[in-house]
mmCIF file of C-alpha atoms in Angstrom:
data_model
loop_
_atom_site.group_PDB
_atom_site.id
_atom_site.type_symbol
_atom_site.label_atom_id
_atom_site.label_comp_id
_atom_site.label_asym_id
_atom_site.label_seq_id
_atom_site.Cartn_x
_atom_site.Cartn_y
_atom_site.Cartn_z
ATOM 1 C CA MET R 5 235.931 117.535 89.398
ATOM 2 C CA ARG R 6 236.852 117.121 85.705
ATOM 3 C CA LEU R 7 238.819 113.979 86.652
ATOM 4 C CA CYS R 8 235.871 112.421 88.455
ATOM 5 C CA LYS R 9 233.708 113.007 85.457
ATOM 6 C CA MET R 10 236.206 111.447 83.073
ATOM 7 C CA ALA R 11 236.564 108.373 85.468
ATOM 8 C CA ILE R 12 232.816 107.790 85.461
ATOM 9 C CA LEU R 13 232.535 108.103 81.689
ATOM 10 C CA ARG R 14 235.426 105.477 81.399
ATOM 11 C CA LEU R 15 233.525 103.113 83.638
ATOM 12 C CA ILE R 16 230.382 103.450 81.721
ATOM 13 C CA ALA R 17 232.247 102.890 78.429
ATOM 14 C CA CYS R 18 233.928 99.723 79.813
ATOM 15 C CA PHE R 19 230.573 98.411 81.047
ATOM 16 C CA VAL R 20 229.022 98.804 77.656
ATOM 17 C CA VAL R 21 231.950 97.148 75.957
ATOM 18 C CA TYR R 22 232.032 94.174 78.332
ATOM 19 C CA THR R 23 228.332 93.735 78.246
ATOM 20 C CA SER R 24 228.282 93.696 74.433
ATOM 21 C CA LEU R 25 231.027 90.965 74.630
ATOM 22 C CA GLY R 26 229.019 88.909 77.056
ATOM 23 C CA LEU R 27 231.481 89.263 79.834
ATOM 24 C CA ILE R 28 229.113 90.909 82.220
ATOM 25 C CA PRO R 29 225.480 89.581 82.509
ATOM 26 C CA SER R 30 222.820 91.979 81.264
ATOM 27 C CA SER R 31 220.735 91.273 84.328
ATOM 28 C CA LEU R 32 221.924 91.807 87.920
ATOM 29 C CA GLY R 33 219.596 88.960 89.118
ATOM 30 C CA VAL R 34 216.256 87.134 88.944
ATOM 31 C CA ILE R 35 213.270 89.181 90.032
ATOM 32 C CA LEU R 36 209.806 87.790 90.493
ATOM 33 C CA ARG R 37 206.383 89.456 90.902
ATOM 34 C CA THR R 38 202.655 88.423 90.960
ATOM 35 C CA MET R 39 199.421 89.867 89.864
ATOM 36 C CA ASP R 40 197.743 89.106 93.280
ATOM 37 C CA LYS R 41 199.232 88.093 96.545
ATOM 38 C CA ILE R 42 195.812 87.239 97.897
ATOM 39 C CA VAL R 43 193.651 85.124 95.532
ATOM 40 C CA TRP R 44 190.043 84.062 96.033
ATOM 41 C CA ALA R 45 188.487 81.223 93.987
ATOM 42 C CA ASN R 46 185.101 79.413 93.952
ATOM 43 C CA GLU R 47 185.089 75.700 94.630
ATOM 44 C CA PHE R 48 185.238 73.541 91.548
ATOM 45 C CA GLU R 49 186.227 76.509 89.385
ATOM 46 C CA PRO R 50 189.602 77.111 87.672
ATOM 47 C CA ILE R 51 192.110 79.521 89.141
ATOM 48 C CA GLU R 52 195.638 80.654 88.087
ATOM 49 C CA LEU R 53 198.408 81.595 90.498
ATOM 50 C CA THR R 54 200.766 84.055 88.782
ATOM 51 C CA CYS R 55 204.546 83.974 89.200
ATOM 52 C CA LEU R 56 206.028 86.452 86.644
ATOM 53 C CA ILE R 57 209.726 86.688 86.014
ATOM 54 C CA GLU R 58 210.605 90.320 85.406
ATOM 55 C CA SER R 59 214.379 89.848 84.766
ATOM 56 C CA ILE R 60 216.636 86.869 84.401
ATOM 57 C CA SER R 61 219.782 85.809 82.461
ATOM 58 C CA THR R 62 219.751 82.078 82.958
ATOM 59 C CA ASN R 63 218.099 80.234 80.110
ATOM 60 C CA ASN R 64 216.750 77.328 82.123
ATOM 61 C CA PRO R 65 216.148 78.367 85.566
ATOM 62 C CA ARG R 66 214.941 75.913 88.128
ATOM 63 C CA ILE R 67 211.217 76.537 88.959
ATOM 64 C CA GLU R 68 209.563 75.098 92.103
ATOM 65 C CA TRP R 69 206.217 75.593 93.747
ATOM 66 C CA LYS R 70 205.435 74.683 97.288
ATOM 67 C CA LYS R 71 202.188 74.489 99.209
ATOM 68 C CA ILE R 72 202.307 75.677 102.856
ATOM 69 C CA LYS R 73 199.360 74.514 105.038
ATOM 70 C CA ASN R 74 199.427 74.767 108.915
ATOM 71 C CA GLY R 75 203.145 75.688 108.585
ATOM 72 C CA VAL R 76 204.090 72.444 106.802
ATOM 73 C CA PRO R 77 205.489 72.811 103.199
ATOM 74 C CA SER R 78 204.918 70.205 100.524
ATOM 75 C CA TYR R 79 205.890 70.129 96.812
ATOM 76 C CA VAL R 80 203.305 71.211 94.160
ATOM 77 C CA TYR R 81 205.672 71.548 91.279
ATOM 78 C CA PHE R 82 209.043 69.748 91.425
ATOM 79 C CA GLN R 83 211.548 68.494 88.904
ATOM 80 C CA ASN R 84 209.325 69.697 85.928
ATOM 81 C CA ARG R 85 206.183 67.956 86.940
ATOM 82 C CA ILE R 86 203.085 68.591 89.013
ATOM 83 C CA ALA R 87 203.139 66.823 92.355
ATOM 84 C CA GLY R 88 201.302 66.449 95.641
ATOM 85 C CA ASP R 89 197.597 67.484 96.079
ATOM 86 C CA LEU R 90 197.511 69.128 92.578
ATOM 87 C CA ASP R 91 198.610 65.987 90.674
ATOM 88 C CA GLN R 92 196.389 65.521 87.589
ATOM 89 C CA ARG R 93 194.533 68.775 88.606
ATOM 90 C CA ALA R 94 197.021 71.486 87.498
ATOM 91 C CA GLN R 95 199.601 72.457 85.076
ATOM 92 C CA LEU R 96 202.594 74.933 84.760
ATOM 93 C CA ARG R 97 202.066 77.766 82.360
ATOM 94 C CA GLU R 98 204.829 79.921 81.001
ATOM 95 C CA PRO R 99 206.768 81.510 82.411
ATOM 96 C CA ALA R 100 206.041 80.038 85.935
ATOM 97 C CA ASN R 101 202.348 80.291 86.563
ATOM 98 C CA ILE R 102 200.301 77.453 88.135
ATOM 99 C CA LEU R 103 196.867 76.823 86.701
ATOM 100 C CA ILE R 104 194.468 74.723 88.906
ATOM 101 C CA PHE R 105 191.672 73.228 86.864
ATOM 102 C CA ASN R 106 189.104 72.733 89.643
ATOM 103 C CA ALA R 107 189.869 74.323 93.025
ATOM 104 C CA THR R 108 188.610 72.578 96.110
ATOM 105 C CA ARG R 109 188.343 73.541 99.739
ATOM 106 C CA SER R 110 191.468 71.554 100.502
ATOM 107 C CA ASP R 111 193.523 73.820 98.266
ATOM 108 C CA THR R 112 193.073 76.719 100.669
ATOM 109 C CA ALA R 113 196.706 77.463 101.663
ATOM 110 C CA GLU R 114 199.833 79.590 100.993
ATOM 111 C CA TYR R 115 201.828 78.841 97.834
ATOM 112 C CA ARG R 116 205.410 79.782 97.318
ATOM 113 C CA CYS R 117 206.921 80.251 93.804
ATOM 114 C CA GLU R 118 210.712 79.762 93.819
ATOM 115 C CA VAL R 119 213.020 80.437 90.884
ATOM 116 C CA ALA R 120 216.760 79.629 90.968
ATOM 117 C CA ALA R 121 219.019 81.102 88.142
ATOM 118 C CA ILE R 122 222.643 80.005 88.616
ATOM 119 C CA GLU R 123 223.953 82.406 85.900
ATOM 120 C CA ASP R 124 222.545 85.550 87.516
ATOM 121 C CA GLN R 125 224.380 87.502 90.200
ATOM 122 C CA ARG R 126 221.219 87.367 92.365
ATOM 123 C CA ASP R 127 220.566 83.725 91.602
ATOM 124 C CA PHE R 128 217.281 83.170 93.662
ATOM 125 C CA ASP R 129 213.989 84.784 94.305
ATOM 126 C CA GLU R 130 210.706 83.711 95.696
ATOM 127 C CA ILE R 131 207.183 85.096 96.129
ATOM 128 C CA LEU R 132 204.322 84.019 98.473
ATOM 129 C CA ILE R 133 200.710 83.881 97.389
ATOM 130 C CA SER R 134 197.614 83.179 99.584
ATOM 131 C CA LEU R 135 194.770 81.231 97.987
ATOM 132 C CA ALA R 136 191.348 80.975 99.698
ATOM 133 C CA VAL R 137 188.665 78.787 98.119
ATOM 134 C CA ARG R 138 185.099 79.881 98.602
ATOM 135 C CA VAL R 139 182.590 77.096 99.408
ATOM 136 C CA LYS R 140 178.875 77.496 98.615
ATOM 137 C CA PRO R 141 176.610 76.872 101.651
ATOM 138 C CA VAL R 142 174.595 73.667 101.871
ATOM 139 C CA VAL R 143 170.945 73.551 102.856
ATOM 140 C CA PRO R 144 170.809 74.960 106.340
ATOM 141 C CA ARG R 145 168.937 73.194 109.232
ATOM 142 C CA CYS R 146 165.932 75.246 110.254
ATOM 143 C CA SER R 147 163.842 74.991 113.531
ATOM 144 C CA VAL R 148 160.498 76.668 113.464
ATOM 145 C CA PRO R 149 157.980 76.080 116.283
ATOM 146 C CA GLU R 150 154.740 74.584 115.075
ATOM 147 C CA ALA R 151 152.426 76.578 117.419
ATOM 148 C CA VAL R 152 153.035 79.506 119.826
ATOM 149 C CA THR R 153 150.591 81.544 121.950
ATOM 150 C CA VAL R 154 149.919 85.251 121.458
ATOM 151 C CA GLY R 155 151.924 87.340 123.969
ATOM 152 C CA THR R 156 154.705 84.773 124.553
ATOM 153 C CA SER R 157 158.289 84.836 123.225
ATOM 154 C CA THR R 158 159.828 82.311 120.837
ATOM 155 C CA GLU R 159 162.881 81.805 118.634
ATOM 156 C CA LEU R 160 163.348 80.361 115.221
ATOM 157 C CA ARG R 161 166.831 78.952 114.556
ATOM 158 C CA CYS R 162 168.943 78.420 111.360
ATOM 159 C CA LEU R 163 172.371 76.795 111.056
ATOM 160 C CA GLU R 164 174.847 75.995 108.234
ATOM 161 C CA ASN R 165 178.444 74.936 108.836
ATOM 162 C CA GLU R 166 179.834 74.044 105.383
ATOM 163 C CA GLY R 167 180.131 77.362 103.686
ATOM 164 C CA PHE R 168 183.326 79.409 103.425
ATOM 165 C CA PRO R 169 183.549 82.160 104.305
ATOM 166 C CA ALA R 170 180.938 81.777 106.991
ATOM 167 C CA PRO R 171 177.491 82.730 105.476
ATOM 168 C CA LEU R 172 175.136 85.411 106.542
ATOM 169 C CA TYR R 173 171.523 84.480 107.324
ATOM 170 C CA ARG R 174 168.249 85.963 106.178
ATOM 171 C CA TRP R 175 164.744 85.083 107.111
ATOM 172 C CA PHE R 176 161.583 85.046 104.903
ATOM 173 C CA HIS R 177 157.921 85.232 106.082
ATOM 174 C CA ASN R 178 155.350 84.219 103.626
ATOM 175 C CA ASN R 179 157.963 84.540 100.807
ATOM 176 C CA GLU R 180 158.931 88.143 101.802
ATOM 177 C CA GLU R 181 162.240 88.925 103.404
ATOM 178 C CA LEU R 182 162.114 90.228 106.943
ATOM 179 C CA ALA R 183 164.144 93.426 107.297
ATOM 180 C CA GLN R 184 167.122 93.245 109.681
ATOM 181 C CA ASP R 185 165.746 96.180 111.489
ATOM 182 C CA PRO R 186 161.879 96.012 111.637
ATOM 183 C CA LYS R 187 161.669 99.681 112.345
ATOM 184 C CA ASN R 188 162.995 100.525 108.888
ATOM 185 C CA THR R 189 160.366 98.649 106.889
ATOM 186 C CA PRO R 190 157.336 100.641 105.488
ATOM 187 C CA LYS R 191 155.019 97.684 105.913
ATOM 188 C CA PRO R 192 153.384 97.427 109.364
ATOM 189 C CA VAL R 193 154.887 94.404 111.137
ATOM 190 C CA ASN R 194 155.481 93.176 114.655
ATOM 191 C CA THR R 195 158.511 95.242 115.600
ATOM 192 C CA SER R 196 159.355 93.097 118.598
ATOM 193 C CA TYR R 197 161.448 90.622 116.546
ATOM 194 C CA SER R 198 165.222 90.762 115.965
ATOM 195 C CA ILE R 199 167.446 88.896 113.489
ATOM 196 C CA ASN R 200 171.086 87.811 114.171
ATOM 197 C CA PRO R 201 172.639 87.612 110.702
ATOM 198 C CA ASP R 202 175.812 85.839 112.049
ATOM 199 C CA THR R 203 174.045 83.056 113.994
ATOM 200 C CA GLY R 204 170.806 82.780 112.220
ATOM 201 C CA GLY R 205 168.435 83.348 115.048
ATOM 202 C CA LEU R 206 165.113 84.995 114.726
ATOM 203 C CA LYS R 207 163.569 86.096 118.082
ATOM 204 C CA PHE R 208 160.106 87.352 118.819
ATOM 205 C CA ARG R 209 159.903 89.143 122.136
ATOM 206 C CA ILE R 210 156.066 89.258 121.953
ATOM 207 C CA VAL R 211 154.280 87.112 119.385
ATOM 208 C CA LYS R 212 151.314 88.577 117.620
ATOM 209 C CA LYS R 213 148.491 87.000 115.585
ATOM 210 C CA GLU R 214 149.949 88.391 112.317
ATOM 211 C CA ASP R 215 153.213 86.513 112.974
ATOM 212 C CA ALA R 216 151.546 83.249 111.874
ATOM 213 C CA GLY R 217 152.518 81.900 108.486
ATOM 214 C CA GLU R 218 155.305 80.151 106.600
ATOM 215 C CA TYR R 219 159.002 80.744 107.424
ATOM 216 C CA TYR R 220 162.231 79.781 105.831
ATOM 217 C CA CYS R 221 165.944 80.771 106.167
ATOM 218 C CA GLN R 222 168.564 81.480 103.557
ATOM 219 C CA ALA R 223 172.379 81.215 104.103
ATOM 220 C CA LYS R 224 174.476 83.241 101.613
ATOM 221 C CA ASN R 225 178.168 83.985 101.012
ATOM 222 C CA ASP R 226 180.191 85.092 98.075
ATOM 223 C CA ALA R 227 180.140 81.589 96.555
ATOM 224 C CA GLY R 228 176.344 81.286 96.503
ATOM 225 C CA TYR R 229 173.315 80.573 98.789
ATOM 226 C CA ALA R 230 171.094 77.788 100.013
ATOM 227 C CA GLN R 231 167.808 77.771 101.817
ATOM 228 C CA CYS R 232 165.704 75.382 103.902
ATOM 229 C CA PRO R 233 162.101 74.285 103.080
ATOM 230 C CA SER R 234 159.361 76.639 104.452
ATOM 231 C CA GLN R 235 157.705 75.576 107.635
ATOM 232 C CA MET R 236 154.355 76.747 109.161
ATOM 233 C CA MET R 237 154.047 78.466 112.511
ATOM 234 C CA GLU R 238 150.561 78.657 113.969
ATOM 235 C CA VAL R 239 149.685 81.497 116.491
ATOM 236 C CA TYR R 240 146.829 80.903 118.980
ATOM 237 C CA ASP R 241 144.982 83.228 121.285
ATOM 238 C CA VAL R 242 145.122 82.652 124.975
ATOM 239 C CA ASP R 243 142.510 80.020 125.864
ATOM 240 C CA ILE R 244 141.067 81.471 128.998
ATOM 241 C CA LEU R 245 138.074 79.089 129.140
ATOM 242 C CA GLY R 246 140.290 76.134 128.709
ATOM 243 C CA ILE R 247 142.597 77.258 131.465
ATOM 244 C CA PHE R 248 139.570 77.848 133.788
ATOM 245 C CA LEU R 249 138.126 74.368 133.069
ATOM 246 C CA LYS R 250 141.484 72.683 133.546
ATOM 247 C CA SER R 251 141.857 74.581 136.936
ATOM 248 C CA PHE R 252 138.309 73.728 137.997
ATOM 249 C CA GLY R 253 138.736 70.084 137.064
ATOM 250 C CA GLY R 254 141.865 69.906 139.245
ATOM 251 C CA VAL R 255 140.033 71.442 142.220
ATOM 252 C CA VAL R 256 137.151 68.979 141.799
ATOM 253 C CA VAL R 257 139.527 66.028 141.665
ATOM 254 C CA PHE R 258 141.353 67.268 144.742
ATOM 255 C CA PHE R 259 138.224 67.618 146.910
ATOM 256 C CA GLY R 260 136.924 64.268 145.610
ATOM 257 C CA LEU R 261 140.079 62.547 146.807
ATOM 258 C CA ALA R 262 140.002 64.356 150.072
ATOM 259 C CA GLY R 263 136.308 63.336 150.629
ATOM 260 C CA THR R 264 137.075 59.641 149.895
ATOM 261 C CA ILE R 265 139.986 59.600 152.320
ATOM 262 C CA CYS R 266 137.892 61.217 155.111
ATOM 263 C CA HIS R 267 135.021 58.761 154.481
ATOM 264 C CA SER R 268 137.479 55.811 154.679
ATOM 265 C CA LEU R 269 138.912 57.112 157.983
ATOM 266 C CA LYS R 270 135.386 57.385 159.530
ATOM 267 C CA ARG R 271 134.615 53.777 158.673
ATOM 268 C CA GLY R 272 137.798 52.598 160.223
ATOM 269 C CA CYS R 273 139.242 51.086 157.224
ATOM 270 C CA PHE R 274 142.718 52.129 158.146
ATOM 271 C CA SER R 275 142.557 51.048 161.896
ATOM 272 C CA LYS R 276 144.914 48.290 163.080
ATOM 273 C CA LYS R 277 143.692 45.200 164.907
ATOM 274 C CA GLY R 278 145.677 43.192 167.370
ATOM 275 C CA HIS R 279 146.927 39.833 166.494
ATOM 276 C CA ASN R 280 144.949 38.152 169.421
ATOM 277 C CA GLU R 281 141.576 39.733 169.135
ATOM 278 C CA ASN R 282 139.881 36.970 167.092
ATOM 279 C CA TYR R 283 141.858 34.044 168.215
ATOM 280 C CA ASN R 284 139.886 31.608 170.442
ATOM 281 C CA TRP R 285 141.911 29.516 172.748
ATOM 282 C CA PRO R 286 140.706 25.928 173.050
ATOM 283 C CA ALA R 287 138.654 25.089 176.200
ATOM 284 C CA PRO R 288 139.865 22.506 178.662
ATOM 285 C CA ASN R 289 138.831 18.886 178.056
ATOM 286 C CA GLU R 290 137.929 19.415 174.363
ATOM 287 C CA GLY R 291 139.408 16.286 173.327
ATOM 288 C CA VAL R 292 143.134 16.957 173.581
ATOM 289 C CA GLU R 293 145.220 16.004 176.619
ATOM 290 C CA TYR R 294 148.747 17.086 176.742
ATOM 291 C CA GLY R 295 151.101 14.590 178.268
ATOM 292 C CA ASP R 296 153.909 15.110 180.481
ATOM 293 C CA ALA R 297 157.074 16.897 179.338
ATOM 294 C CA ASP R 298 158.933 13.561 179.600
ATOM 295 C CA GLU R 299 156.654 11.672 177.341
ATOM 296 C CA GLY R 300 157.424 13.833 174.320
ATOM 297 C CA HIS R 301 153.972 13.164 172.782
ATOM 298 C CA PHE R 302 150.239 13.666 173.426
ATOM 299 C CA ARG R 303 147.289 11.221 173.374
ATOM 300 C CA HIS R 304 143.447 11.682 172.837
ATOM 301 C CA LYS R 305 141.356 11.436 175.995
ATOM 302 C CA SER R 306 138.242 10.794 174.003
ATOM 303 C CA SER R 307 137.648 10.284 170.389
ATOM 304 C CA PHE R 308 136.530 13.004 167.992
ATOM 305 C CA ILE R 309 132.908 12.920 167.150
ATOM 306 C CA ILE R 310 132.226 13.475 163.478
#
């Protein structure tokens, strides 16, 4: 036991001596870390991807950054200069961070920091960072019916396809937000409506008179929001008198046509006449005498009297 302790002490002493003489590197290898492996940024705003070197012995390590999108890598920092999509839009900051001046939606990808240190026992390390760039929604396209009838069903639609992540939708009636669950609002409203915040649909199962007014939709995500201009929806009562008059008018027209057809049939307007009823055959000896078949012509027996 005492011999083992003595051997360990000798090894430690030798390590210290050789280290002080520079014969053994003070670091066993290059080690990297990052502040965030998943990074979110707003479009057109700056963002920094951190690649921190915790230990290294090599004075001038080789630093490279690669962008990996759809499984295909491309250089971002190579041979001591910014390259690829980030050219003129980024710079390398000590020790190995990448600062993007104005992130765009095309920058959404995975980025890999690689450091090679030939003088270290562990001469290579890498770290992977995922960057997602938020995109503010644009003005959504809204569809509001101009007029609906009391007691019927209708749907208002809202759509936006530029924002990232996908926005959630909210509807406003006369500048007041409609609650996602109408049963939870203290104000008396038509509780037959429902809102789908993911698709932007506002459905009324039974339209009421108080549903008339101005409507607009808002699309919102972490990068911001946008809304469409307000549109008016009119709500009308059921026009019973109008329906009766239209139905009565249709009946009158039907019987009028039927009477006209019957009257025409009685007068015989639609009877067919034979082809020979009004044709008078010429009487014999009326001034035309047909010759024999051999002659091939005819001659007048008597002259026409004018």
